[in-house]
XYZ file of C-alpha atoms in Angstrom:
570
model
C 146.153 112.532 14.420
C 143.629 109.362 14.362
C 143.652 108.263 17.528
C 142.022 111.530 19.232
C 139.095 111.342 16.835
C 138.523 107.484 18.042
C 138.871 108.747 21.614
C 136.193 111.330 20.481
C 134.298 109.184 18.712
C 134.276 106.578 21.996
C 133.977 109.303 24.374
C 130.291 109.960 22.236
C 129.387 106.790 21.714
C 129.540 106.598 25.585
C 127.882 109.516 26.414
C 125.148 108.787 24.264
C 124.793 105.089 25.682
C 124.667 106.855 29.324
C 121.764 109.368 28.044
C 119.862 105.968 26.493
C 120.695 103.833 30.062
C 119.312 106.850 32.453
C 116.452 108.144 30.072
C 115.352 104.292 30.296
C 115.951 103.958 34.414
C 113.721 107.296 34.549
C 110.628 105.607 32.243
C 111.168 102.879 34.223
C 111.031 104.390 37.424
C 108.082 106.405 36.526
C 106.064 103.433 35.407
C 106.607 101.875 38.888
C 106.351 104.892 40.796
C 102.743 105.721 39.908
C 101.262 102.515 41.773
C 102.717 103.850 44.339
C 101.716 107.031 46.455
C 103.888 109.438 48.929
C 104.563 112.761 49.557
C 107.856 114.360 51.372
C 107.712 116.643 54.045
C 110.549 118.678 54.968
C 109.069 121.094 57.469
C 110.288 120.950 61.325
C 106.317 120.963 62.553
C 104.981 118.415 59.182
C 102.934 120.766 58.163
C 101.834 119.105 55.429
C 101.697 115.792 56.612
C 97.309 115.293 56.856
C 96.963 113.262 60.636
C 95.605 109.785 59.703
C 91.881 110.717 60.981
C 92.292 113.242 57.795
C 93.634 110.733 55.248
C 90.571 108.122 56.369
C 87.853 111.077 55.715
C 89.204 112.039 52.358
C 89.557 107.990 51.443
C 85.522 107.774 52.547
C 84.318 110.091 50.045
C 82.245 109.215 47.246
C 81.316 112.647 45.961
C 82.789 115.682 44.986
C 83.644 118.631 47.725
C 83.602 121.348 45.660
C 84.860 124.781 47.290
C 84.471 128.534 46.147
C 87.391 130.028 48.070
C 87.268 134.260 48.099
C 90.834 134.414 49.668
C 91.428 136.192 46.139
C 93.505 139.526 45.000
C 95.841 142.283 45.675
C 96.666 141.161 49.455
C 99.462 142.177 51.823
C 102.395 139.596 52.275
C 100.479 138.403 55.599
C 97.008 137.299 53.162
C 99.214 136.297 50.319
C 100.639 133.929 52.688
C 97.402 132.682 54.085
C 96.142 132.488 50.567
C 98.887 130.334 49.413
C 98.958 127.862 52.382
C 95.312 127.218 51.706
C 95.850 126.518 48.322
C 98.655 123.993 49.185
C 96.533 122.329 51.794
C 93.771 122.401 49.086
C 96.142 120.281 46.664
C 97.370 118.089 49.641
C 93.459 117.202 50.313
C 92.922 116.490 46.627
C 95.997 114.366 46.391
C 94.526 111.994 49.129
C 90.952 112.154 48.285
C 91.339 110.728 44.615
C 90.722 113.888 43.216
C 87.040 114.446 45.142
C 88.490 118.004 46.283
C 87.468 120.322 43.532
C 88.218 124.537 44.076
C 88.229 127.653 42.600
C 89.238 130.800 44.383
C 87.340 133.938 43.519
C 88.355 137.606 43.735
C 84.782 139.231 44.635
C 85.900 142.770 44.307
C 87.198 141.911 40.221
C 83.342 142.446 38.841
C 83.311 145.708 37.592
C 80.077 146.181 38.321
C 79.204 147.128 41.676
C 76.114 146.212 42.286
C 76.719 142.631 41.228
C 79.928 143.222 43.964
C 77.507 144.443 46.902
C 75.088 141.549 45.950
C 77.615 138.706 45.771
C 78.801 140.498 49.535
C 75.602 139.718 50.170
C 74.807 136.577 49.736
C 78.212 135.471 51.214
C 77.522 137.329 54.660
C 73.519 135.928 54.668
C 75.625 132.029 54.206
C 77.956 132.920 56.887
C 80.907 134.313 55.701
C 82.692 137.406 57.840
C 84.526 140.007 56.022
C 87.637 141.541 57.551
C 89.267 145.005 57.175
C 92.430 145.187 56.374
C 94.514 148.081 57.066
C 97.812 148.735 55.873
C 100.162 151.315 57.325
C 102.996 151.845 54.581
C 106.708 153.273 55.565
C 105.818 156.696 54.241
C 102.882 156.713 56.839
C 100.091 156.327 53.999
C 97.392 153.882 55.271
C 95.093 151.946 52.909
C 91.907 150.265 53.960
C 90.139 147.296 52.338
C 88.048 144.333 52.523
C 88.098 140.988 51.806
C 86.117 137.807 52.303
C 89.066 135.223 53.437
C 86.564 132.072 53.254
C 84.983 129.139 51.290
C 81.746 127.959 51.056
C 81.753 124.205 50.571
C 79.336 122.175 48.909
C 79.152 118.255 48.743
C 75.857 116.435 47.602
C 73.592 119.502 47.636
C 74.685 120.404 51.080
C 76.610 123.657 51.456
C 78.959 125.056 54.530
C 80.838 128.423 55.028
C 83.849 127.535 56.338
C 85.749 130.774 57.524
C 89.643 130.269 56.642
C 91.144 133.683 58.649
C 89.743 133.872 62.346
C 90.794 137.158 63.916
C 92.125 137.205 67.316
C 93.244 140.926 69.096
C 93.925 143.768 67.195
C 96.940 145.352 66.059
C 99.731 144.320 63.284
C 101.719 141.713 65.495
C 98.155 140.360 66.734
C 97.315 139.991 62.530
C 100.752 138.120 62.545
C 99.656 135.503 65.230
C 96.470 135.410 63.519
C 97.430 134.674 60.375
C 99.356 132.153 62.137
C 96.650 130.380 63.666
C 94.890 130.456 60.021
C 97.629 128.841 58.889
C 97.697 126.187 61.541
C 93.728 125.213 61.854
C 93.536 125.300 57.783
C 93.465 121.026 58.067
C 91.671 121.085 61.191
C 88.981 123.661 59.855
C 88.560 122.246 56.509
C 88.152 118.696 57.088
C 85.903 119.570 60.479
C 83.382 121.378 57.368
C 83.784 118.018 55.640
C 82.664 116.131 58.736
C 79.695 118.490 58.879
C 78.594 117.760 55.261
C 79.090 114.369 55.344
C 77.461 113.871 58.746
C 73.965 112.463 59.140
C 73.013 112.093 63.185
C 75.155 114.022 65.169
C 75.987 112.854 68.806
C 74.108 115.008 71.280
C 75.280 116.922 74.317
C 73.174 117.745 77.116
C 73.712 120.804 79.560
C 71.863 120.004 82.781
C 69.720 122.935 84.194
C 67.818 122.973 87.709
C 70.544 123.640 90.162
C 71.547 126.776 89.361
C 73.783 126.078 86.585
C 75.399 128.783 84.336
C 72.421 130.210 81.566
C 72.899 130.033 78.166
C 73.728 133.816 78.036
C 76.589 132.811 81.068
C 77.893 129.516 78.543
C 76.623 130.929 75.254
C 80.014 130.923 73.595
C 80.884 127.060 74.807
C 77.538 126.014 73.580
C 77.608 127.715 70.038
C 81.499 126.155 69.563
C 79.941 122.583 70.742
C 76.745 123.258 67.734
C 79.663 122.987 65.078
C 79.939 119.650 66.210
C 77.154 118.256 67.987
C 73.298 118.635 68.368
C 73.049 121.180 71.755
C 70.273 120.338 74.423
C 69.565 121.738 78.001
C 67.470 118.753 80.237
C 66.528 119.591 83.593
C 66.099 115.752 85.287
C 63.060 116.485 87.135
C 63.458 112.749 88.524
C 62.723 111.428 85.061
C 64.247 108.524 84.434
C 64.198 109.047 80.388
C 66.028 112.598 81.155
C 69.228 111.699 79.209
C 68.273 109.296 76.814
C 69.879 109.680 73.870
C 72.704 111.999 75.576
C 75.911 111.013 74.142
C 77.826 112.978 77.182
C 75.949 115.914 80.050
C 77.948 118.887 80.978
C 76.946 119.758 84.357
C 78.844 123.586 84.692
C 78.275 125.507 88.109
C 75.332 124.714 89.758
C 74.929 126.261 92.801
C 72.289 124.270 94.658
C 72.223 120.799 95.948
C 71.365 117.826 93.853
C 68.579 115.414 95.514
C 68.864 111.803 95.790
C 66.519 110.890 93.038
C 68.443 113.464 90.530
C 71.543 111.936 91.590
C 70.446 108.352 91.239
C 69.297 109.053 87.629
C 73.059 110.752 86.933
C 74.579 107.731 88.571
C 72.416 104.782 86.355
C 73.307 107.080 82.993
C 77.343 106.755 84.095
C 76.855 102.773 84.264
C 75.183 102.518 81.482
C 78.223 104.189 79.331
C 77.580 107.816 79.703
C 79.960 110.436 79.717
C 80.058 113.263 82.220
C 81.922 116.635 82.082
C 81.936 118.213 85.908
C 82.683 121.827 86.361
C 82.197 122.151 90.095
C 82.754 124.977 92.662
C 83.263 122.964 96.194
C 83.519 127.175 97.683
C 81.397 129.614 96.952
C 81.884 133.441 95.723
C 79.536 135.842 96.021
C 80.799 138.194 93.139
C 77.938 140.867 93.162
C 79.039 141.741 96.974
C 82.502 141.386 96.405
C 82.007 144.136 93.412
C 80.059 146.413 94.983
C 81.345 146.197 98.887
C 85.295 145.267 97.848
C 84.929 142.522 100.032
C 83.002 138.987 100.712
C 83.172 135.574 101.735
C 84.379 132.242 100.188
C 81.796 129.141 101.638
C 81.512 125.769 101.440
C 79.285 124.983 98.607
C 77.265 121.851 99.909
C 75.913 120.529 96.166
C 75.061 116.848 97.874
C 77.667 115.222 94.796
C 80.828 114.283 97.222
C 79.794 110.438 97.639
C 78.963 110.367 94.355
C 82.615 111.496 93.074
C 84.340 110.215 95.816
C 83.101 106.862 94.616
C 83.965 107.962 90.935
C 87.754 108.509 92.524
C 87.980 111.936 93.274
C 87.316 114.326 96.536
C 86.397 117.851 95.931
C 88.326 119.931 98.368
C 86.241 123.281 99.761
C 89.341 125.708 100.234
C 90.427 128.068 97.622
C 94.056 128.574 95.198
C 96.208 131.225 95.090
C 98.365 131.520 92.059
C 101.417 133.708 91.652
C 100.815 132.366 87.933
C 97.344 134.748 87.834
C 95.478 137.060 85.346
C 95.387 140.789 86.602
C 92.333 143.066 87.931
C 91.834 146.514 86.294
C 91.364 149.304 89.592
C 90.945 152.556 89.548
C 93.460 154.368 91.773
C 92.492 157.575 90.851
C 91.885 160.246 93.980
C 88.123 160.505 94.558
C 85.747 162.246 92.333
C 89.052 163.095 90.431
C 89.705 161.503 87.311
C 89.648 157.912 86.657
C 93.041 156.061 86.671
C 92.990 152.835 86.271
C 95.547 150.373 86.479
C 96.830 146.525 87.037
C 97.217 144.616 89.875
C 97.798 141.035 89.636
C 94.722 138.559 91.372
C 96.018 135.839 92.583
C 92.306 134.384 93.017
C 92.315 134.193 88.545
C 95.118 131.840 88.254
C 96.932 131.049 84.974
C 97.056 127.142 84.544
C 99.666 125.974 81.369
C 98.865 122.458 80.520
C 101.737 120.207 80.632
C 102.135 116.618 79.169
C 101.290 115.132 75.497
C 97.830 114.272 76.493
C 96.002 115.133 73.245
C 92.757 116.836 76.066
C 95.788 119.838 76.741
C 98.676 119.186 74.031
C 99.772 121.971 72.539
C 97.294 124.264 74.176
C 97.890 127.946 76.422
C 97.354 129.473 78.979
C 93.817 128.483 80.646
C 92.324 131.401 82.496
C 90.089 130.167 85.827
C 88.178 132.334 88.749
C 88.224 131.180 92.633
C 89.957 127.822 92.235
C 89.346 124.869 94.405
C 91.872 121.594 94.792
C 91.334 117.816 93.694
C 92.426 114.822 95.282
C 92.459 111.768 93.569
C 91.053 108.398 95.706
C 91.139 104.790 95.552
C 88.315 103.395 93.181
C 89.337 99.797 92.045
C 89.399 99.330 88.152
C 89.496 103.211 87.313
C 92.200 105.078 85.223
C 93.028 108.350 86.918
C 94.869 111.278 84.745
C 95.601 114.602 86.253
C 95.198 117.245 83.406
C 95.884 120.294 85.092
C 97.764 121.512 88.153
C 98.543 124.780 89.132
C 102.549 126.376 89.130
C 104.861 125.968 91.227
C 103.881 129.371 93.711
C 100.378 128.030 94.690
C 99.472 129.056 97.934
C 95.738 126.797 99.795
C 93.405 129.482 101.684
C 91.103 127.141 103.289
C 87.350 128.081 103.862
C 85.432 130.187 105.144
C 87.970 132.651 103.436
C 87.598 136.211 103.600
C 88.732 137.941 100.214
C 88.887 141.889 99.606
C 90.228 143.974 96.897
C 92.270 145.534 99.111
C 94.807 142.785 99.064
C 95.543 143.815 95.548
C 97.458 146.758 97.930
C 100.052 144.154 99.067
C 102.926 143.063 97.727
C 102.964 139.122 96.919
C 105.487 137.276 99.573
C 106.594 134.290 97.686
C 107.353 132.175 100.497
C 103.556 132.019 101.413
C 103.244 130.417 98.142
C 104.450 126.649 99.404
C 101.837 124.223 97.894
C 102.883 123.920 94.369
C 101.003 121.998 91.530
C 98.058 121.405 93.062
C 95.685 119.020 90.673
C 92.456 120.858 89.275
C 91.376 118.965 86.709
C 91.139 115.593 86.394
C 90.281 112.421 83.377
C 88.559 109.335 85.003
C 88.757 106.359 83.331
C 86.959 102.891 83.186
C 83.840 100.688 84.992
C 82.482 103.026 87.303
C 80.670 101.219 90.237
C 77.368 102.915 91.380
C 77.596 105.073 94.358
C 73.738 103.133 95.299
C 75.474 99.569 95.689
C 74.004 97.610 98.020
C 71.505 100.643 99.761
C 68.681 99.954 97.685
C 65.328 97.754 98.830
C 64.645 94.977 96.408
C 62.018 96.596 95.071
C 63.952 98.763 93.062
C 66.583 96.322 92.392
C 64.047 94.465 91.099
C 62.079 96.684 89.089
C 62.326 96.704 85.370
C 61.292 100.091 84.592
C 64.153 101.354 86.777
C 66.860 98.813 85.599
C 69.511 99.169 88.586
C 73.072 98.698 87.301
C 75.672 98.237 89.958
C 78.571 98.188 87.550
C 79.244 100.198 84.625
C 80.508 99.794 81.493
C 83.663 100.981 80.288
C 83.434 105.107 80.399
C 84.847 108.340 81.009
C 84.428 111.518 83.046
C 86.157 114.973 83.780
C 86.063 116.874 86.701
C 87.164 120.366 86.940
C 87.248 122.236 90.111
C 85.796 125.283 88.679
C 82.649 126.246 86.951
C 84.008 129.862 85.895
C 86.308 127.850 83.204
C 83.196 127.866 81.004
C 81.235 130.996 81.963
C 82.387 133.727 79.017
C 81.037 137.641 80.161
C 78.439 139.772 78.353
C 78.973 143.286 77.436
C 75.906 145.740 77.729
C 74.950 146.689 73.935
C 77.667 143.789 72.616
C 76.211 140.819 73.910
C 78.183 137.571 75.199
C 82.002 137.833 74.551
C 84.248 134.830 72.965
C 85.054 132.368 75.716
C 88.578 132.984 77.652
C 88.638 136.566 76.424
C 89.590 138.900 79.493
C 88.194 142.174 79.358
C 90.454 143.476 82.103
C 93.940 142.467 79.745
C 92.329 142.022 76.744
C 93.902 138.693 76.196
C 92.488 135.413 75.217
C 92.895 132.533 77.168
C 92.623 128.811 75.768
C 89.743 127.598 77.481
C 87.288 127.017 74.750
C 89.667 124.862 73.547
C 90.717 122.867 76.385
C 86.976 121.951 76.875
C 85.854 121.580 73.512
C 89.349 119.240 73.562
C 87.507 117.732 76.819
C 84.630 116.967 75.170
C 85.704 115.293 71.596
C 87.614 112.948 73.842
C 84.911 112.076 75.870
C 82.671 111.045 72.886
C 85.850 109.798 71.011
C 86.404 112.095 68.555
C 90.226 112.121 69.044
C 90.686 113.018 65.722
C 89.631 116.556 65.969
C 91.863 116.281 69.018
C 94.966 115.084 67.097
C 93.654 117.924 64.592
C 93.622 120.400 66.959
C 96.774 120.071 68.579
C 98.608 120.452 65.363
C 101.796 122.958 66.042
C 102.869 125.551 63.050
C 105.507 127.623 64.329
C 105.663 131.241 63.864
C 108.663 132.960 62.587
C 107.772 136.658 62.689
C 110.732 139.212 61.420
C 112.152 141.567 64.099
C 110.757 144.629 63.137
C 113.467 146.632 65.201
C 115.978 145.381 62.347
C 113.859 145.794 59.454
C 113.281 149.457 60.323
C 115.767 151.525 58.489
C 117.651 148.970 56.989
C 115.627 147.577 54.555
C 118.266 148.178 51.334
C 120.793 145.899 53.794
C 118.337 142.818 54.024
C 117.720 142.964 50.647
C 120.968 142.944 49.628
C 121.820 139.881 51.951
C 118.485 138.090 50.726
C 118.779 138.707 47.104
C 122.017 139.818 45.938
C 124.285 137.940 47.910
C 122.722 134.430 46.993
C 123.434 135.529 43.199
C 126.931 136.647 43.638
C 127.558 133.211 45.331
C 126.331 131.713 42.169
C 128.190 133.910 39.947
C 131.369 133.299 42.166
C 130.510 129.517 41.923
C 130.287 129.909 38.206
C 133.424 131.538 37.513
C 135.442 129.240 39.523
C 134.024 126.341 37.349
C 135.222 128.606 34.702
C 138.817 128.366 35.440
C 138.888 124.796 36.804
C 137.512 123.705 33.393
C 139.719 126.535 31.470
C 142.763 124.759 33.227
C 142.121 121.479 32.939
C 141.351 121.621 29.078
C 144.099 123.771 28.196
C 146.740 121.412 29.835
């Protein structure tokens, strides 16, 4: 009867020496572990892995970012979520920053006095927050309405920044899905962009060229107003002034539609070799649209804007013939019978074709559909010591019309023949790359050559350009009594297209700011629930979500039970 109470005894002593050994390895471990700094991310997409351009702003700081978030409250599932993911990116940003991120979210609506509520409302909307309705639509058909303020204003070294977490896009329940989505995805993006702003003193400065026709502000408001978040917004018309673009970081020269003269050009071509950055939006045809609205019908023309030396010494020809596109956006036409009622319908355009951006190239990673009007074709040409990239080429069913092209609304009566459609990817945008040489080598008297004012460079420094074959990529429309609408929305389908993106994308690489471009192409996947399955079966999901996982621990548990019972009792 001894010996089991030694074995006991042992079989103690053991246990207890095993408790002392890993309680020790843990303190150990801990002690070691805190000079060091890492964080595990198990998602497919890394959400929560901050890009390296993140992790460098946070490790700049030397103040505290302090942020009053609103996203506070009774929310739906689809806010809850949004709410919570901001929180964790909130603690991921602190983490990194050496705890410099500072927050507090807010409920608004919680003050029971109202007054104080519609005064707090107000300040936030007069600093730039945007409320949003929500409106939930229970099973039993009851709807609730309510609003919230899902932002943050941001405040580092007496400076202070709305920065708008939820950004609407569409209407409807699946359309608050995707945007919630989106949210989700641009939370890093947004919040350290805001950062950026605070911290930055002298912001680079982009200059819209004017005196050839180009698009208005009214035409480009929406491109210009997403470019102000960034940079400092001017519009120069050259006027053969030399000084025109100095201190332009990068000109945006967006559908002009008269020709350029040799001095204006010469002054372009000196600002390239001496490092500046160019973004082209060209039309080599051109559309009459106010004919082609009102008569059904009008003519596409060569669009003589005096530039095709200059590019074609830059590396790329312009061609003057116009892109169909099986891959196209749709007009709305009323088919109704005259002075009868209206009925209008859909016809696919093949003149608005639907470009998807293909390739890891952080100008179109990640990014949809781009919506353009009367596309033209780029070919790319010899020019020694320059980097040529083709961004964006149209699909596989892309038919060339060349020029003079008739085009009437009554081909929208036809039905598309896909054999016509033989010229596939054709190249319409284009990245240029590297020491430019000047398109006035060696046609220039001495006197200029010689002349200090003027400063003649023949070669350029290292620099970049894009040219897109279409000025209508940046143009949004204006509604009477709304005002300009969000770039790449289309009124006829109501979709949005990605091409605010793709050119702000075109522009942070230009002026090297590929860190809102790594930002910016970040990926969350969304996993909606099939709402055909959810209806009517809710009591089976739940079951399968919620019960089942605790019967398979119960079932787990018992069967330990009886192994141990077993074992023991043998």
């Amino acid at each position: 009867m001894v010996e089991p109470k030694k074995h006991t005894t042992s079989n103690k002593r053991k246990d207890i020496s095993n408790f002392l050994m890993i309680a020790v390895i843990v303190v150990l471990a801990n002690f070691v572990l805190k000079f060091y700094f890492h964080r595990f991310d198990l998602t497919s997409e890394k959400r929560y892995t901050l890009a390296e351009s993140t992790r460098k702003l946070l490790e700049s700081l030397d103040d505290v970012v302090y942020l009053k978030v609103y996203l506070e409250g009774e929310f739906n599932p689809d806010f809850t979520r949004l709410r919570n993911e901001a929180k964790e990116m909130l603690d991921e940003f602190r983490a990194y920053s050496n705890n410099l991120i500072e927050y507090e979210f807010i409920n608004p609506l919680e003050n029971p006095n109202k007054e104080e509520v519609d005064n707090l409302e107000k300040q936030l909307y007069q600093k730039g927050l945007i409320p949003e309705q929500v409106i939930d639509r229970k099973k039993n058909m009851k709807t609730t309405e309510s609003y919230i303020w899902p932002g943050a204003l941001v405040t580092y070294k007496g400076k202070e920044v709305p920065w708008q977490i939820y950004k609407r896009q569409g209407s409807g329940e699946i359309s608050r899905e995707v945007s919630i989505n989106n949210s989700v995805q641009e939370l890093e993006y947004g919040l350290s962009n805001t950062i950026r702003k605070l911290q930055s003193e002298r912001r680079p400065e982009v200059t819209f060229l004017e005196g050839h026709g180009e698009l208005d502000t009214l035409r480009q408001y929406d491109f210009m107003r997403a470019l102000g978040e960034y940079y400092s917004i001017s519009r120069v018309a050259i006027n053969h002034n030399l000084e025109a673009f100095k201190g332009s970081s990068a000109i945006i020269i967006s559908q002009p539609d008269s020709a350029f003269d040799d001095k204006d050009k010469f002054i372009i071509d000196q600002y390239i070799m001496k490092g500046g950055k160019v973004l082209w939006m060209i039309d080599p045809v051109y559309i009459n649209y106010d004919t082609l609205r009102l008569k059904g019908y009008t003519l596409g023309l060569n669009n003589d804007l005096n530039l095709d030396d200059m590019l074609f010494k830059y590396g790329v020809r312009l061609n003057p013939v116009l892109l169909q596109d099986m891959q196209c956006s749709s007009l709305k036409i009323n088919v109704g019978f005259k002075n009868g009622p209206a009925n209008f319908q859909l016809f696919p355009w093949v003149y608005n074709p639907l470009v998807m951006p293909e390739g890891d190239h952080p100008v179109i990673k990640n990014l949809d559909l781009i919506k353009f009007d009367f596309l033209s074709s780029i070919d790319t040409v010899s020019a020694r010591g320059i980097k040529k990239t083709v961004l964006l080429h149209t699909s596989r069913y892309t038919k060339i019309q060349p020029t003079p092209a008739r085009i009437a609304l009554a081909m929208l009566k036809f039905k598309l023949k896909e054999d016509q459609f033989h010229n596939p990817y054709q190249p319409v945008a284009v990245l240029l790359e590297g020491s430019f040489s000047s398109v006035y080598s060696n046609r220039l008297p001495s006197a200029i050559l010689k002349d200090s004012a003027i400063a003649f460079k023949d070669k350029g420094v290292n620099t970049k350009m894009i040219v897109i074959a279409d000025g209508d990529v940046a143009k949004n429309d204006v509604q009477a009594g709304v005002g300009p609408l969000p770039l790449g929305f289309d009124r006829n389908t109501g979709r949005y297209f990605a091409n605010k993106t793709f050119l702000l994308n075109c522009v942070n690489y230009l002026l090297d700011d590929e860190g809102l471009l790594q930002l910016r192409a970040r990926e969350v996947k969304l996993r909606l629930l099939d709402k055909k399955k959810i209806i009517g079966k809710e009591t089976k999901w739940q079951l399968i979500n919620i019960a089942l996982p605790l019967g398979i621990i119960v079932l787990f548990g018992l069967i330990q039970f009886y192994i141990r019972k077993k074992r023991y009792a043998s």
